[in-house]
PDB file of C-alpha atoms in Angstrom:
ATOM      1  CA  GLU A  13      -5.624 -16.641 -13.220  1.00 83.00           C
ATOM      2  CA  PRO A  14      -8.006 -18.076 -16.193  1.00 91.00           C
ATOM      3  CA  MET A  15      -9.967 -19.224 -13.548  1.00 92.00           C
ATOM      4  CA  GLY A  16     -10.925 -15.348 -11.797  1.00 89.00           C
ATOM      5  CA  ILE A  17     -10.830 -14.525 -15.722  1.00 94.00           C
ATOM      6  CA  CYS A  18     -13.972 -16.892 -16.818  1.00 95.00           C
ATOM      7  CA  ALA A  19     -15.478 -15.734 -12.805  1.00 94.00           C
ATOM      8  CA  PHE A  20     -14.476 -12.024 -14.228  1.00 93.00           C
ATOM      9  CA  ILE A  21     -16.719 -13.124 -17.208  1.00 96.00           C
ATOM     10  CA  ILE A  22     -19.514 -14.907 -15.832  1.00 97.00           C
ATOM     11  CA  SER A  23     -20.011 -12.446 -13.509  1.00 94.00           C
ATOM     12  CA  ILE A  24     -20.545  -9.421 -15.705  1.00 95.00           C
ATOM     13  CA  PHE A  25     -22.463 -11.521 -18.632  1.00 97.00           C
ATOM     14  CA  TRP A  26     -24.999 -12.572 -14.470  1.00 96.00           C
ATOM     15  CA  ILE A  27     -25.458  -9.060 -14.134  1.00 94.00           C
ATOM     16  CA  LEU A  28     -25.787  -7.998 -17.359  1.00 96.00           C
ATOM     17  CA  HIS A  29     -29.072 -10.629 -17.884  1.00 96.00           C
ATOM     18  CA  ILE A  30     -30.278  -9.545 -14.454  1.00 95.00           C
ATOM     19  CA  ILE A  31     -30.199  -5.605 -15.258  1.00 94.00           C
ATOM     20  CA  LEU A  32     -31.926  -6.898 -19.262  1.00 95.00           C
ATOM     21  CA  TYR A  33     -34.026  -9.645 -18.652  1.00 95.00           C
ATOM     22  CA  VAL A  34     -34.848  -9.689 -14.966  1.00 93.00           C
ATOM     23  CA  LEU A  35     -35.275  -5.981 -13.074  1.00 92.00           C
ATOM     24  CA  PRO A  36     -37.038  -4.552 -15.737  1.00 92.00           C
ATOM     25  CA  PRO A  37     -41.056  -4.349 -15.352  1.00 86.00           C
ATOM     26  CA  GLY A  38     -43.339  -6.268 -17.508  1.00 84.00           C
ATOM     27  CA  ASN A  39     -41.565  -7.147 -20.680  1.00 90.00           C
ATOM     28  CA  PRO A  40     -38.198  -7.458 -20.422  1.00 93.00           C
ATOM     29  CA  ILE A  41     -35.708  -5.114 -22.216  1.00 95.00           C
ATOM     30  CA  THR A  42     -33.863  -8.515 -24.287  1.00 94.00           C
ATOM     31  CA  PRO A  43     -33.525 -12.330 -23.434  1.00 95.00           C
ATOM     32  CA  PHE A  44     -29.961 -11.957 -23.216  1.00 94.00           C
ATOM     33  CA  LEU A  45     -28.923 -16.018 -21.558  1.00 96.00           C
ATOM     34  CA  ASN A  46     -32.596 -16.908 -22.241  1.00 95.00           C
ATOM     35  CA  ASN A  47     -31.702 -16.367 -26.595  1.00 95.00           C
ATOM     36  CA  TYR A  48     -27.865 -18.228 -26.065  1.00 93.00           C
ATOM     37  CA  PHE A  49     -29.280 -21.377 -24.345  1.00 94.00           C
ATOM     38  CA  GLN A  50     -31.967 -21.807 -27.102  1.00 93.00           C
ATOM     39  CA  TRP A  51     -30.013 -21.080 -29.915  1.00 93.00           C
ATOM     40  CA  PHE A  52     -27.968 -23.775 -27.898  1.00 90.00           C
ATOM     41  CA  ASP A  53     -30.835 -26.316 -27.984  1.00 90.00           C
ATOM     42  CA  ARG A  54     -31.371 -26.126 -31.509  1.00 91.00           C
ATOM     43  CA  TRP A  55     -27.856 -26.396 -32.691  1.00 87.00           C
ATOM     44  CA  PHE A  56     -26.962 -29.429 -29.989  1.00 88.00           C
ATOM     45  CA  PRO A  57     -29.904 -29.768 -27.267  1.00 87.00           C
ATOM     46  CA  LEU A  58     -26.905 -30.823 -24.424  1.00 92.00           C
ATOM     47  CA  PHE A  59     -25.181 -27.736 -24.899  1.00 93.00           C
ATOM     48  CA  GLY A  60     -28.112 -25.346 -24.421  1.00 91.00           C
ATOM     49  CA  VAL A  61     -28.809 -27.998 -20.578  1.00 93.00           C
ATOM     50  CA  LEU A  62     -24.784 -27.746 -19.989  1.00 95.00           C
ATOM     51  CA  SER A  63     -24.490 -24.200 -20.201  1.00 95.00           C
ATOM     52  CA  VAL A  64     -27.939 -22.995 -17.721  1.00 95.00           C
ATOM     53  CA  ALA A  65     -25.953 -25.922 -15.217  1.00 96.00           C
ATOM     54  CA  LEU A  66     -23.032 -23.737 -16.091  1.00 96.00           C
ATOM     55  CA  PHE A  67     -24.299 -20.456 -15.520  1.00 97.00           C
ATOM     56  CA  THR A  68     -26.387 -22.238 -12.028  1.00 97.00           C
ATOM     57  CA  PHE A  69     -23.062 -24.118 -10.917  1.00 97.00           C
ATOM     58  CA  TYR A  70     -21.260 -20.415 -10.702  1.00 97.00           C
ATOM     59  CA  LEU A  71     -23.728 -19.503  -8.217  1.00 95.00           C
ATOM     60  CA  LEU A  72     -23.998 -22.458  -5.811  1.00 95.00           C
ATOM     61  CA  LEU A  73     -20.390 -21.732  -6.366  1.00 94.00           C
ATOM     62  CA  CYS A  74     -20.765 -17.944  -5.215  1.00 91.00           C
ATOM     63  CA  ALA A  75     -22.919 -18.816  -2.199  1.00 88.00           C
ATOM     64  CA  VAL A  76     -19.635 -21.768  -1.521  1.00 89.00           C
ATOM     65  CA  LYS A  77     -17.031 -18.913  -1.828  1.00 86.00           C
ATOM     66  CA  GLY A  78     -18.677 -16.233   0.466  1.00 82.00           C
ATOM     67  CA  CYS A  79     -19.787 -19.819   2.956  1.00 80.00           C
ATOM     68  CA  PHE A  80     -15.603 -19.909   3.344  1.00 78.00           C
ATOM     69  CA  LYS A  81     -15.898 -15.898   3.841  1.00 74.00           C
ATOM     70  CA  PHE A  82     -18.952 -15.876   6.641  1.00 68.00           C
ATOM     71  CA  GLY A  83     -16.940 -18.677   8.303  1.00 65.00           C
ATOM     72  CA  LEU A  84     -13.164 -16.937   7.714  1.00 59.00           C
ATOM     73  CA  ARG A  85     -14.096 -13.103   9.049  1.00 62.00           C
ATOM     74  CA  PHE A  86     -17.217 -11.688   9.601  1.00 62.00           C
ATOM     75  CA  LEU A  87     -17.186  -8.160  11.883  1.00 66.00           C
ATOM     76  CA  PHE A  88     -14.181  -8.679  14.339  1.00 68.00           C
ATOM     77  CA  PHE A  89     -14.207 -12.638  14.757  1.00 71.00           C
ATOM     78  CA  THR A  90     -13.958 -16.056  12.959  1.00 73.00           C
ATOM     79  CA  ILE A  91     -17.271 -17.836  13.592  1.00 75.00           C
ATOM     80  CA  HIS A  92     -17.192 -21.585  11.519  1.00 77.00           C
ATOM     81  CA  PRO A  93     -13.850 -21.173   9.833  1.00 75.00           C
ATOM     82  CA  MET A  94     -12.910 -23.772   6.940  1.00 76.00           C
ATOM     83  CA  LYS A  95      -9.394 -25.143   7.788  1.00 75.00           C
ATOM     84  CA  LEU A  96      -7.297 -27.824   5.086  1.00 74.00           C
ATOM     85  CA  ASN A  97      -7.076 -30.404   7.883  1.00 80.00           C
ATOM     86  CA  GLY A  98      -8.327 -28.551  10.284  1.00 80.00           C
ATOM     87  CA  THR A  99     -11.701 -27.735  10.505  1.00 81.00           C
ATOM     88  CA  TYR A 100     -14.323 -28.999  13.855  1.00 84.00           C
ATOM     89  CA  MET A 101     -17.465 -31.446  12.369  1.00 87.00           C
ATOM     90  CA  SER A 102     -19.364 -28.423  14.254  1.00 86.00           C
ATOM     91  CA  SER A 103     -18.203 -25.844  11.300  1.00 84.00           C
ATOM     92  CA  PHE A 104     -18.071 -28.854   8.434  1.00 86.00           C
ATOM     93  CA  LEU A 105     -22.107 -29.413   9.922  1.00 88.00           C
ATOM     94  CA  PHE A 106     -22.978 -25.802  10.005  1.00 85.00           C
ATOM     95  CA  ASN A 107     -21.292 -24.402   6.572  1.00 85.00           C
ATOM     96  CA  THR A 108     -22.655 -27.394   4.887  1.00 88.00           C
ATOM     97  CA  GLY A 109     -26.367 -25.926   6.492  1.00 87.00           C
ATOM     98  CA  LEU A 110     -25.358 -22.516   4.573  1.00 85.00           C
ATOM     99  CA  ILE A 111     -25.006 -24.590   1.490  1.00 89.00           C
ATOM    100  CA  LEU A 112     -27.601 -25.814   1.322  1.00 91.00           C
ATOM    101  CA  LEU A 113     -30.006 -22.559   2.479  1.00 90.00           C
ATOM    102  CA  CYS A 114     -28.741 -21.810  -0.755  1.00 90.00           C
ATOM    103  CA  ALA A 115     -29.351 -24.105  -3.190  1.00 93.00           C
ATOM    104  CA  LEU A 116     -32.811 -23.500  -3.480  1.00 90.00           C
ATOM    105  CA  PRO A 117     -32.904 -19.845  -3.328  1.00 91.00           C
ATOM    106  CA  VAL A 118     -29.990 -21.028  -5.994  1.00 94.00           C
ATOM    107  CA  VAL A 119     -33.112 -23.116  -7.963  1.00 93.00           C
ATOM    108  CA  GLN A 120     -35.883 -20.266  -7.543  1.00 90.00           C
ATOM    109  CA  PHE A 121     -32.926 -17.856  -8.767  1.00 93.00           C
ATOM    110  CA  CYS A 122     -32.660 -19.478 -12.361  1.00 94.00           C
ATOM    111  CA  THR A 123     -36.336 -20.222 -13.114  1.00 92.00           C
ATOM    112  CA  THR A 124     -36.652 -16.708 -13.127  1.00 91.00           C
ATOM    113  CA  ALA A 125     -34.124 -15.570 -14.622  1.00 94.00           C
ATOM    114  CA  PHE A 126     -34.276 -18.041 -17.579  1.00 95.00           C
ATOM    115  CA  ALA A 127     -37.757 -18.718 -17.525  1.00 91.00           C
ATOM    116  CA  SER A 128     -37.635 -18.126 -21.385  1.00 92.00           C
ATOM    117  CA  TYR A 129     -35.991 -20.983 -21.882  1.00 93.00           C
ATOM    118  CA  ALA A 130     -37.702 -23.145 -18.939  1.00 89.00           C
ATOM    119  CA  ARG A 131     -40.758 -22.229 -19.312  1.00 89.00           C
ATOM    120  CA  TYR A 132     -42.056 -25.567 -19.774  1.00 88.00           C
ATOM    121  CA  ALA A 133     -40.383 -27.097 -17.129  1.00 90.00           C
ATOM    122  CA  THR A 134     -41.758 -27.999 -13.808  1.00 90.00           C
ATOM    123  CA  VAL A 135     -39.895 -26.366 -11.825  1.00 90.00           C
ATOM    124  CA  ARG A 136     -41.471 -22.853 -13.758  1.00 88.00           C
ATOM    125  CA  GLN A 137     -43.844 -24.521 -12.651  1.00 86.00           C
ATOM    126  CA  ILE A 138     -43.129 -23.994  -9.432  1.00 88.00           C
ATOM    127  CA  PHE A 139     -41.192 -21.748  -8.795  1.00 84.00           C
ATOM    128  CA  GLY A 140     -43.490 -19.019 -11.032  1.00 78.00           C
ATOM    129  CA  THR A 141     -46.645 -20.409 -10.324  1.00 78.00           C
ATOM    130  CA  GLN A 142     -47.138 -21.499  -7.547  1.00 81.00           C
ATOM    131  CA  ILE A 143     -44.500 -20.312  -5.252  1.00 81.00           C
ATOM    132  CA  GLN A 144     -44.897 -16.685  -6.539  1.00 78.00           C
ATOM    133  CA  TYR A 145     -48.173 -16.018  -6.232  1.00 80.00           C
ATOM    134  CA  LEU A 146     -48.587 -16.817  -1.814  1.00 85.00           C
ATOM    135  CA  SER A 147     -49.520 -13.898  -0.535  1.00 86.00           C
ATOM    136  CA  PHE A 148     -46.513 -13.048   2.079  1.00 86.00           C
ATOM    137  CA  PHE A 149     -44.041 -13.616  -1.049  1.00 81.00           C
ATOM    138  CA  LYS A 150     -46.266 -11.333  -3.534  1.00 82.00           C
ATOM    139  CA  TYR A 151     -44.951  -8.490  -2.464  1.00 86.00           C
ATOM    140  CA  PHE A 152     -41.082  -9.012  -2.322  1.00 87.00           C
ATOM    141  CA  TRP A 153     -41.729 -11.234  -6.317  1.00 82.00           C
ATOM    142  CA  VAL A 154     -43.238  -7.316  -7.381  1.00 83.00           C
ATOM    143  CA  ASN A 155     -41.136  -5.715  -6.320  1.00 88.00           C
ATOM    144  CA  ASN A 156     -38.253  -6.980  -7.727  1.00 89.00           C
ATOM    145  CA  VAL A 157     -36.653  -7.482  -3.268  1.00 92.00           C
ATOM    146  CA  PHE A 158     -34.798 -10.339  -4.073  1.00 90.00           C
ATOM    147  CA  VAL A 159     -33.147  -9.964  -6.608  1.00 92.00           C
ATOM    148  CA  TYR A 160     -32.268  -6.260  -5.271  1.00 93.00           C
ATOM    149  CA  ALA A 161     -30.719  -7.715  -2.547  1.00 92.00           C
ATOM    150  CA  LEU A 162     -28.760  -9.601  -5.122  1.00 90.00           C
ATOM    151  CA  LEU A 163     -27.252  -7.100  -6.427  1.00 93.00           C
ATOM    152  CA  ALA A 164     -26.622  -4.862  -2.814  1.00 94.00           C
ATOM    153  CA  PHE A 165     -24.642  -7.671  -2.053  1.00 88.00           C
ATOM    154  CA  ALA A 166     -23.282  -8.625  -5.146  1.00 88.00           C
ATOM    155  CA  LEU A 167     -21.979  -5.031  -4.547  1.00 92.00           C
ATOM    156  CA  LEU A 168     -20.438  -5.428  -1.322  1.00 90.00           C
ATOM    157  CA  THR A 169     -18.839  -8.449  -2.034  1.00 84.00           C
ATOM    158  CA  ALA A 170     -16.932  -6.799  -4.720  1.00 86.00           C
ATOM    159  CA  LEU A 171     -16.479  -3.574  -2.273  1.00 90.00           C
ATOM    160  CA  TYR A 172     -15.031  -5.879  -0.272  1.00 83.00           C
ATOM    161  CA  LEU A 173     -12.695  -7.924  -1.516  1.00 81.00           C
ATOM    162  CA  GLY A 174     -11.735  -5.156  -3.657  1.00 85.00           C
ATOM    163  CA  CYS A 175     -10.582  -3.622  -0.632  1.00 86.00           C
ATOM    164  CA  LYS A 176      -9.825  -6.961   1.273  1.00 78.00           C
ATOM    165  CA  PRO A 177      -8.786  -9.843  -1.435  1.00 75.00           C
ATOM    166  CA  ARG A 178      -6.794 -12.140   0.392  1.00 72.00           C
ATOM    167  CA  ASP A 179      -7.521 -13.791   3.794  1.00 64.00           C
ATOM    168  CA  THR A 180      -5.195 -13.861   6.546  1.00 61.00           C
ATOM    169  CA  SER A 181      -5.418 -16.347   9.007  1.00 57.00           C
ATOM    170  CA  THR A 182      -5.812 -15.818  13.140  1.00 54.00           C
ATOM    171  CA  ASP A 183      -3.538 -17.499  15.262  1.00 61.00           C
ATOM    172  CA  SER A 184      -5.901 -17.075  18.410  1.00 63.00           C
ATOM    173  CA  VAL A 185      -2.350 -18.394  20.413  1.00 68.00           C
ATOM    174  CA  ALA A 186      -0.880 -15.019  18.654  1.00 69.00           C
ATOM    175  CA  LEU A 187      -4.266 -13.100  19.389  1.00 64.00           C
ATOM    176  CA  ARG A 188      -4.215 -13.500  22.304  1.00 70.00           C
ATOM    177  CA  ASP A 189      -0.682 -12.919  23.211  1.00 76.00           C
ATOM    178  CA  ARG A 190      -0.567  -9.665  21.256  1.00 74.00           C
ATOM    179  CA  LEU A 191      -3.999  -8.984  23.948  1.00 73.00           C
ATOM    180  CA  ARG A 192      -1.689  -9.736  27.254  1.00 81.00           C
ATOM    181  CA  SER A 193       0.910  -8.022  26.283  1.00 83.00           C
ATOM    182  CA  ARG A 194      -0.867  -3.984  26.047  1.00 79.00           C
ATOM    183  CA  ARG A 195      -2.710  -5.309  29.117  1.00 76.00           C
ATOM    184  CA  GLY A 196       0.351  -5.117  30.252  1.00 63.00           C
TER     185      GLY A 196
END
């Protein structure tokens, strides 16, 4: 599938960028994607912005995909599943709320990941200076807790989806009948 290949390539670029730019203490090893965006800005500025938008939107799409997986398979039961022509309004609102909760961390993470590209942007001033140095969050920023959590979730998700790549719909009536047949 071409979309799967593109997603794999973007994921590899994200992981490399995190390892080479975000995680090293002090100075990054290389600006990596920041150089790519700045090169595009010198050539045609719109392409640099579109490239940043592509990488940022990809993270948000990953959050949406995770929301669908969370709604379909959470431990041993389903919570607020999203089904074509069969989603309850409460489930839709719950999943919309999850996606909205992910939007702000995606913007914050992209601001950190593309700090040298967005160094003069207002969002960099807000997230890179003001929020990062709040006394409660200082420990988390200094020790890259959020970045390590992101990488851990990416690894766990890759392992999980490698073991169980497809969703199998669970029919509640069929499940009820199986449980009744076990009881006798």
